[in-house]
Amino acid sequence: MTTPPAESIAASDRTPRADDSSVVEIRGVVKRFGAYTAVDALDLDVPRGGCFGLLGPNGAGKTTSLRMIYGVTRPTAGTIRVFGIDIGADPRAVRARLGVTLQENVLIEALSAVENLRIFGRYHRLPGAELSRRIEELVDFLELGSHARLPVRALSGGLQRRIAIAMSLINDPELLILDEPTTGLDPAVRLALWSRIRDLRARGTTVIVTTHYMDEAERLCDRVAIMSAGRRVCEGAPRELIETRLAREAVELDCTRAEAVRLEAALSGAARPLRIGNRLTLYSDDSDPVVAAIHRLDGGERRALIVRPANLEDVFLTATGAKLEGGA
Ligand SMILES: Nc1ncnc2c1ncn2[C@@H]1O[C@H](COP(=O)(O)OP(=O)(O)OP(=O)(O)O)[C@@H](O)[C@H]1O
Ligand SMILES: [Mg+2]
């Protein structure tokens, strides 16, 4: 094995090395609740370092998959290795090295952030002096300020979410799992949280995050996997998914079903259509011929249309079964 260069040791003892295996390896995982299959033959590798986004519509199986990764739900079939350890065989060894923020905050509301952190730190058996130092660091890192000493129930949703994230960081985890960390937060708090997640990533922490905000996933995640009905439907870097699975540009317009059929016939496969209600979006690498075809359809009167770069939301919508008409 080669010795890592000196600057990578200085930057962080968790700097990823080329020979490091995945932090999480999921193989053939199935989770059934009675007759219902929530996760269906899932294979997933989460690389060490970086931020990995698990995306999918409501009920896709994201939370269930995360619960199996940190060992509170057992798979019906298949294996999950975290840090190379079989989570079923040694969940404690895995949990000591990871942090989790659940979809719902789990905080003792009558107590302050500092008191919540102290209780959770004791659970992790952190010695007193180290725990006090760690609490101080986290209060500072998540900018809790004087709010850290007020009862949690007196605080806004955004502050409670930041405290929940602080809790998941108390043991300085190598892997941080965040289930919808920014749902319901205002834009400024979301931005502040993204920046904290980037700081953690820069220090070498691996982050797995779920979100319904595709702009957030596109900006924050190095890789994303999109799930639908318990299965992984696609995976890759956001930009790569947009350009290889879809196209560079999108043209959006309102039209009737009959107009959409005529337009799609005129384009004869030159653009991939997605129709939701009266809104038609046409994806292609070059929108000029698409716009020209729309203008020909309109004759003299030109309707309003939007030409924009395709984004991860477009990949999400086309991959997870919003009704595709025509060429899909
Ligand atoms: N304990 C359970 N018992 C029965 N069904 C369950 C249980 N937990 C989850 N499910 C079902 O499994 C499916 C996947 O749920 P899951 O919570 O993993 O979805 P999700 O992708 O996290 O959705 P959301 O985006 O709404 O959080 C859902 O249909 C859900 O109702
Ligand atoms: Mg969920």
Coordinates of N, CA and C in Angstrom, one line a residue, residues 110-255:
A110 N -38.5 19.4 26.4 CA -38.4 20.2 27.6 C -37.0 20.7 27.9
L111 N -36.0 20.0 27.3 CA -34.6 20.3 27.6 C -34.0 21.2 26.5
S112 N -32.9 21.8 26.8 CA -32.2 22.7 25.9 C -31.4 21.8 24.9
A113 N -30.8 22.5 23.9 CA -29.9 21.8 22.9 C -28.7 21.2 23.7
V114 N -28.1 22.0 24.6 CA -26.9 21.6 25.3 C -27.3 20.4 26.1
E115 N -28.4 20.4 26.8 CA -28.8 19.2 27.6 C -29.1 18.0 26.7
N116 N -29.8 18.2 25.6 CA -30.0 17.1 24.7 C -28.6 16.5 24.2
L117 N -27.7 17.4 23.8 CA -26.4 16.9 23.3 C -25.6 16.2 24.4
R118 N -25.8 16.7 25.7 CA -25.0 16.0 26.7 C -25.5 14.6 27.0
I119 N -26.9 14.4 26.9 CA -27.4 13.1 27.1 C -27.0 12.1 26.0
F120 N -27.0 12.7 24.8 CA -26.7 11.8 23.6 C -25.2 11.5 23.6
G121 N -24.4 12.5 24.1 CA -22.9 12.2 24.2 C -22.6 11.2 25.2
R122 N -23.4 11.1 26.3 CA -23.1 10.1 27.3 C -23.5 8.7 26.8
Y123 N -24.6 8.7 26.0 CA -25.0 7.4 25.3 C -23.8 6.9 24.5
H124 N -23.1 7.8 23.9 CA -21.9 7.4 23.1 C -20.7 7.3 23.9
R125 N -20.8 7.4 25.2 CA -19.7 7.2 26.2 C -18.6 8.2 26.0
L126 N -18.9 9.4 25.6 CA -17.8 10.4 25.5 C -17.4 10.9 26.8
P127 N -16.1 11.0 27.2 CA -15.7 11.4 28.5 C -16.1 12.9 28.7
G128 N -16.3 13.3 29.9 CA -16.8 14.6 30.3 C -16.2 15.8 29.5
A129 N -14.8 15.9 29.6 CA -14.2 17.1 29.1 C -14.3 17.1 27.5
E130 N -14.2 15.9 26.9 CA -14.3 15.8 25.5 C -15.7 16.2 25.0
L131 N -16.7 15.7 25.8 CA -18.1 16.0 25.5 C -18.4 17.5 25.6
S132 N -17.9 18.2 26.6 CA -18.1 19.6 26.8 C -17.5 20.3 25.6
R133 N -16.3 19.9 25.2 CA -15.6 20.6 24.0 C -16.4 20.4 22.8
R134 N -16.9 19.1 22.6 CA -17.6 18.8 21.4 C -19.0 19.6 21.3
I135 N -19.6 19.7 22.5 CA -20.9 20.5 22.5 C -20.6 21.9 22.1
E136 N -19.6 22.5 22.6 CA -19.2 23.9 22.3 C -19.0 24.0 20.8
E137 N -18.2 23.1 20.3 CA -17.9 23.1 18.8 C -19.2 23.0 18.0
L138 N -20.1 22.2 18.4 CA -21.3 22.0 17.6 C -22.3 23.2 17.7
V139 N -22.3 23.8 18.9 CA -23.2 25.0 19.1 C -22.6 26.0 18.1
D140 N -21.3 26.1 18.0 CA -20.7 27.1 17.2 C -20.9 26.7 15.7
F141 N -20.7 25.5 15.4 CA -20.7 25.0 14.0 C -22.1 25.2 13.4
L142 N -23.2 25.0 14.2 CA -24.5 25.1 13.7 C -25.1 26.5 14.1
E143 N -24.3 27.4 14.6 CA -24.7 28.7 14.9 C -25.9 28.8 15.8
L144 N -25.9 28.0 16.8 CA -27.1 28.0 17.7 C -27.1 29.1 18.7
G145 N -25.9 29.6 19.0 CA -25.8 30.8 19.9 C -26.5 30.6 21.2
S146 N -27.2 31.7 21.7 CA -27.9 31.6 23.0 C -29.1 30.7 22.9
H147 N -29.6 30.4 21.7 CA -30.7 29.4 21.6 C -30.4 28.1 22.2
A148 N -29.1 27.7 22.2 CA -28.6 26.4 22.7 C -29.0 26.2 24.1
R149 N -29.4 27.2 24.9 CA -29.7 27.0 26.3 C -31.2 27.2 26.6
L150 N -32.0 27.4 25.6 CA -33.4 27.5 25.8 C -34.1 26.1 25.6
P151 N -35.2 25.9 26.2 CA -35.9 24.6 25.9 C -36.2 24.5 24.4
V152 N -36.0 23.2 23.9 CA -36.1 23.0 22.5 C -37.5 23.4 22.0
R153 N -38.5 23.2 22.8 CA -39.9 23.4 22.4 C -40.2 24.9 22.1
A154 N -39.3 25.8 22.7 CA -39.5 27.2 22.5 C -38.9 27.7 21.2
L155 N -38.3 26.8 20.4 CA -37.5 27.3 19.3 C -38.2 27.0 18.0
S156 N -37.8 27.7 16.9 CA -38.5 27.6 15.6 C -38.1 26.2 15.0
G157 N -38.8 25.8 13.9 CA -38.6 24.6 13.3 C -37.1 24.5 12.7
G158 N -36.6 25.6 12.2 CA -35.3 25.7 11.6 C -34.2 25.4 12.7
L159 N -34.4 26.0 13.9 CA -33.4 25.8 14.9 C -33.5 24.4 15.5
Q160 N -34.7 23.8 15.6 CA -34.9 22.5 16.0 C -34.2 21.5 15.1
R161 N -34.3 21.8 13.8 CA -33.6 20.9 12.8 C -32.1 21.0 12.9
R162 N -31.6 22.2 13.2 CA -30.2 22.4 13.3 C -29.7 21.6 14.6
I163 N -30.5 21.6 15.6 CA -30.1 20.9 16.8 C -30.1 19.4 16.6
A164 N -31.1 18.9 15.8 CA -31.2 17.5 15.4 C -29.9 17.1 14.7
I165 N -29.5 18.0 13.8 CA -28.3 17.7 13.0 C -27.0 17.7 14.0
A166 N -27.0 18.6 14.9 CA -25.9 18.7 15.9 C -25.9 17.4 16.6
M167 N -27.0 16.8 17.0 CA -27.1 15.6 17.7 C -26.4 14.4 16.9
S168 N -26.7 14.4 15.6 CA -26.2 13.3 14.8 C -24.7 13.5 14.6
L169 N -24.1 14.7 15.0 CA -22.7 14.9 14.8 C -21.9 14.7 16.1
I170 N -22.5 14.4 17.2 CA -21.9 14.4 18.5 C -20.7 13.4 18.6
N171 N -20.8 12.3 17.9 CA -19.7 11.3 17.9 C -18.8 11.4 16.7
D172 N -18.8 12.6 16.1 CA -17.8 12.9 15.0 C -17.9 11.8 14.0
P173 N -19.1 11.5 13.4 CA -19.3 10.3 12.6 C -18.5 10.3 11.3
E174 N -18.1 9.2 10.8 CA -17.5 9.1 9.5 C -18.5 9.1 8.4
L175 N -19.7 8.6 8.8 CA -20.9 8.6 7.8 C -22.1 9.3 8.5
L176 N -22.6 10.3 7.8 CA -23.7 11.1 8.3 C -24.9 10.8 7.4
I177 N -26.0 10.4 8.0 CA -27.3 10.1 7.2 C -28.3 11.2 7.6
L178 N -28.7 11.9 6.6 CA -29.7 13.0 6.8 C -31.0 12.7 6.0
D179 N -32.1 12.4 6.7 CA -33.3 12.1 6.0 C -34.1 13.4 5.9
E180 N -34.2 14.0 4.7 CA -34.9 15.3 4.5 C -34.5 16.4 5.5
P181 N -33.2 16.7 5.5 CA -32.8 17.7 6.5 C -33.3 19.1 6.3
T182 N -33.8 19.4 5.1 CA -34.1 20.8 4.9 C -35.6 21.0 4.6
T183 N -36.4 19.9 4.8 CA -37.9 20.1 4.5 C -38.5 21.1 5.5
G184 N -39.2 22.0 4.9 CA -39.9 23.0 5.7 C -39.0 24.2 6.2
L185 N -37.8 24.2 5.8 CA -36.9 25.3 6.2 C -37.0 26.5 5.3
D186 N -36.7 27.7 5.8 CA -36.8 28.8 4.9 C -35.5 28.9 4.0
P187 N -35.5 29.6 2.9 CA -34.3 29.6 2.0 C -33.0 29.9 2.6
A188 N -33.0 30.9 3.6 CA -31.7 31.2 4.2 C -31.1 30.1 5.1
V189 N -32.1 29.4 5.8 CA -31.6 28.3 6.7 C -31.1 27.2 5.8
R190 N -31.9 26.9 4.7 CA -31.4 25.9 3.8 C -30.0 26.1 3.3
L191 N -29.8 27.4 2.9 CA -28.4 27.7 2.3 C -27.4 27.5 3.4
A192 N -27.7 27.9 4.7 CA -26.7 27.8 5.8 C -26.4 26.3 6.0
L193 N -27.5 25.5 5.9 CA -27.3 24.0 6.2 C -26.5 23.4 5.0
W194 N -26.7 23.8 3.8 CA -25.9 23.3 2.7 C -24.4 23.6 3.0
S195 N -24.2 24.8 3.4 CA -22.8 25.2 3.6 C -22.2 24.3 4.7
R196 N -22.9 24.0 5.8 CA -22.4 23.1 6.8 C -22.2 21.7 6.3
I197 N -23.1 21.2 5.4 CA -22.9 19.9 4.9 C -21.6 19.9 4.0
R198 N -21.4 21.0 3.2 CA -20.2 21.1 2.4 C -18.9 21.1 3.3
D199 N -19.0 21.8 4.5 CA -17.9 21.8 5.4 C -17.5 20.3 5.8
L200 N -18.6 19.6 6.2 CA -18.4 18.2 6.6 C -17.8 17.4 5.5
R201 N -18.3 17.5 4.3 CA -17.8 16.8 3.2 C -16.3 17.1 3.0
A202 N -16.0 18.4 3.1 CA -14.6 18.8 2.9 C -13.6 18.2 3.9
R203 N -14.2 17.9 5.1 CA -13.4 17.2 6.1 C -13.3 15.7 5.9
G204 N -14.0 15.2 4.9 CA -13.9 13.8 4.6 C -15.0 13.0 5.1
T205 N -16.1 13.6 5.7 CA -17.2 12.8 6.2 C -18.1 12.5 4.9
T206 N -18.5 11.2 4.9 CA -19.4 10.8 3.8 C -20.8 11.2 4.3
V207 N -21.6 11.8 3.4 CA -23.0 12.2 3.7 C -23.9 11.5 2.8
I208 N -25.0 10.9 3.4 CA -26.1 10.4 2.5 C -27.3 11.3 2.9
V209 N -27.9 11.9 1.9 CA -29.0 12.8 2.2 C -30.2 12.4 1.3
T210 N -31.4 12.5 1.9 CA -32.6 12.4 1.0 C -33.2 13.8 1.0
T211 N -33.8 14.1 -0.2 CA -34.5 15.4 -0.3 C -35.5 15.4 -1.4
H212 N -36.5 16.2 -1.3 CA -37.5 16.3 -2.4 C -37.2 17.6 -3.2
Y213 N -36.1 18.3 -2.8 CA -35.7 19.5 -3.6 C -34.6 19.1 -4.6
M214 N -35.0 19.1 -5.8 CA -34.0 18.7 -6.8 C -32.9 19.7 -7.0
D215 N -33.2 21.0 -6.8 CA -32.2 22.0 -6.9 C -31.1 21.8 -5.8
E216 N -31.6 21.4 -4.7 CA -30.7 21.1 -3.6 C -29.8 19.9 -3.9
A217 N -30.4 18.8 -4.4 CA -29.7 17.6 -4.7 C -28.6 17.9 -5.8
E218 N -29.0 18.7 -6.8 CA -28.2 19.1 -7.9 C -26.9 19.9 -7.4
R219 N -27.2 20.8 -6.5 CA -26.1 21.6 -6.0 C -25.2 20.9 -5.0
L220 N -25.8 20.0 -4.2 CA -25.1 19.5 -3.0 C -24.5 18.2 -3.3
C221 N -25.1 17.3 -4.1 CA -24.7 15.9 -4.2 C -23.7 15.7 -5.3
D222 N -22.6 14.9 -5.0 CA -21.7 14.5 -6.0 C -22.3 13.4 -6.8
R223 N -23.1 12.5 -6.2 CA -23.8 11.4 -6.9 C -25.2 11.4 -6.3
V224 N -26.2 10.9 -7.2 CA -27.5 10.7 -6.7 C -28.0 9.3 -7.2
A225 N -28.9 8.7 -6.5 CA -29.6 7.5 -7.0 C -31.1 7.9 -6.9
I226 N -31.8 7.6 -7.9 CA -33.2 7.9 -7.9 C -34.0 6.6 -7.8
M227 N -34.8 6.5 -6.7 CA -35.6 5.3 -6.5 C -37.1 5.5 -6.9
S228 N -37.7 4.5 -7.3 CA -39.2 4.5 -7.5 C -39.7 3.1 -7.2
A229 N -40.8 3.1 -6.4 CA -41.4 1.9 -6.0 C -40.4 0.8 -5.5
G230 N -39.5 1.3 -4.7 CA -38.5 0.4 -4.0 C -37.3 0.0 -4.8
R231 N -37.3 0.5 -6.1 CA -36.2 0.1 -7.0 C -35.3 1.3 -7.4
R232 N -34.0 1.0 -7.6 CA -33.2 2.1 -8.1 C -33.4 2.2 -9.6
V233 N -33.8 3.4 -10.1 CA -34.1 3.5 -11.5 C -32.9 4.2 -12.2
C234 N -32.1 5.0 -11.6 CA -30.9 5.5 -12.2 C -30.0 6.0 -11.1
E235 N -28.7 6.2 -11.5 CA -27.7 6.6 -10.6 C -26.5 7.3 -11.3
G236 N -26.0 8.3 -10.7 CA -24.8 9.0 -11.4 C -24.6 10.4 -10.8
A237 N -23.6 11.1 -11.3 CA -23.5 12.5 -11.0 C -24.6 13.3 -11.6
P238 N -25.2 14.3 -10.9 CA -26.3 15.0 -11.5 C -26.2 15.4 -12.9
R239 N -25.1 16.1 -13.2 CA -24.8 16.6 -14.6 C -24.8 15.5 -15.6
E240 N -24.1 14.4 -15.2 CA -24.0 13.2 -16.1 C -25.4 12.6 -16.4
L241 N -26.2 12.5 -15.3 CA -27.6 12.0 -15.5 C -28.4 12.9 -16.4
I242 N -28.3 14.2 -16.2 CA -29.1 15.1 -17.1 C -28.7 14.9 -18.5
E243 N -27.3 14.9 -18.8 CA -26.9 15.0 -20.2 C -26.9 13.6 -20.8
T244 N -26.7 12.5 -20.0 CA -26.7 11.2 -20.7 C -28.1 10.6 -20.7
R245 N -28.9 10.8 -19.7 CA -30.2 10.2 -19.6 C -31.3 11.0 -20.3
L246 N -31.0 12.3 -20.4 CA -32.1 13.2 -20.9 C -31.5 14.0 -22.1
A247 N -31.2 15.3 -21.8 CA -30.7 16.1 -22.9 C -30.2 17.4 -22.3
R248 N -29.6 18.3 -23.1 CA -29.1 19.5 -22.5 C -30.1 20.6 -22.2
E249 N -31.2 20.6 -23.2 CA -32.1 21.7 -23.1 C -33.6 21.2 -23.0
A250 N -34.4 22.1 -22.4 CA -35.8 21.8 -22.3 C -36.6 23.0 -22.9
V251 N -37.7 22.7 -23.7 CA -38.6 23.8 -24.1 C -39.9 23.4 -23.5
E252 N -40.5 24.4 -22.8 CA -41.8 24.2 -22.1 C -42.9 25.1 -22.8
L253 N -44.0 24.5 -22.9 CA -45.2 25.3 -23.5 C -46.5 24.6 -23.0
D254 N -47.5 25.4 -23.0 CA -48.9 24.9 -22.8 C -49.5 24.6 -24.1
C255 N -50.1 23.4 -24.2 CA -50.8 23.0 -25.4 C -51.9 22.0 -25.1

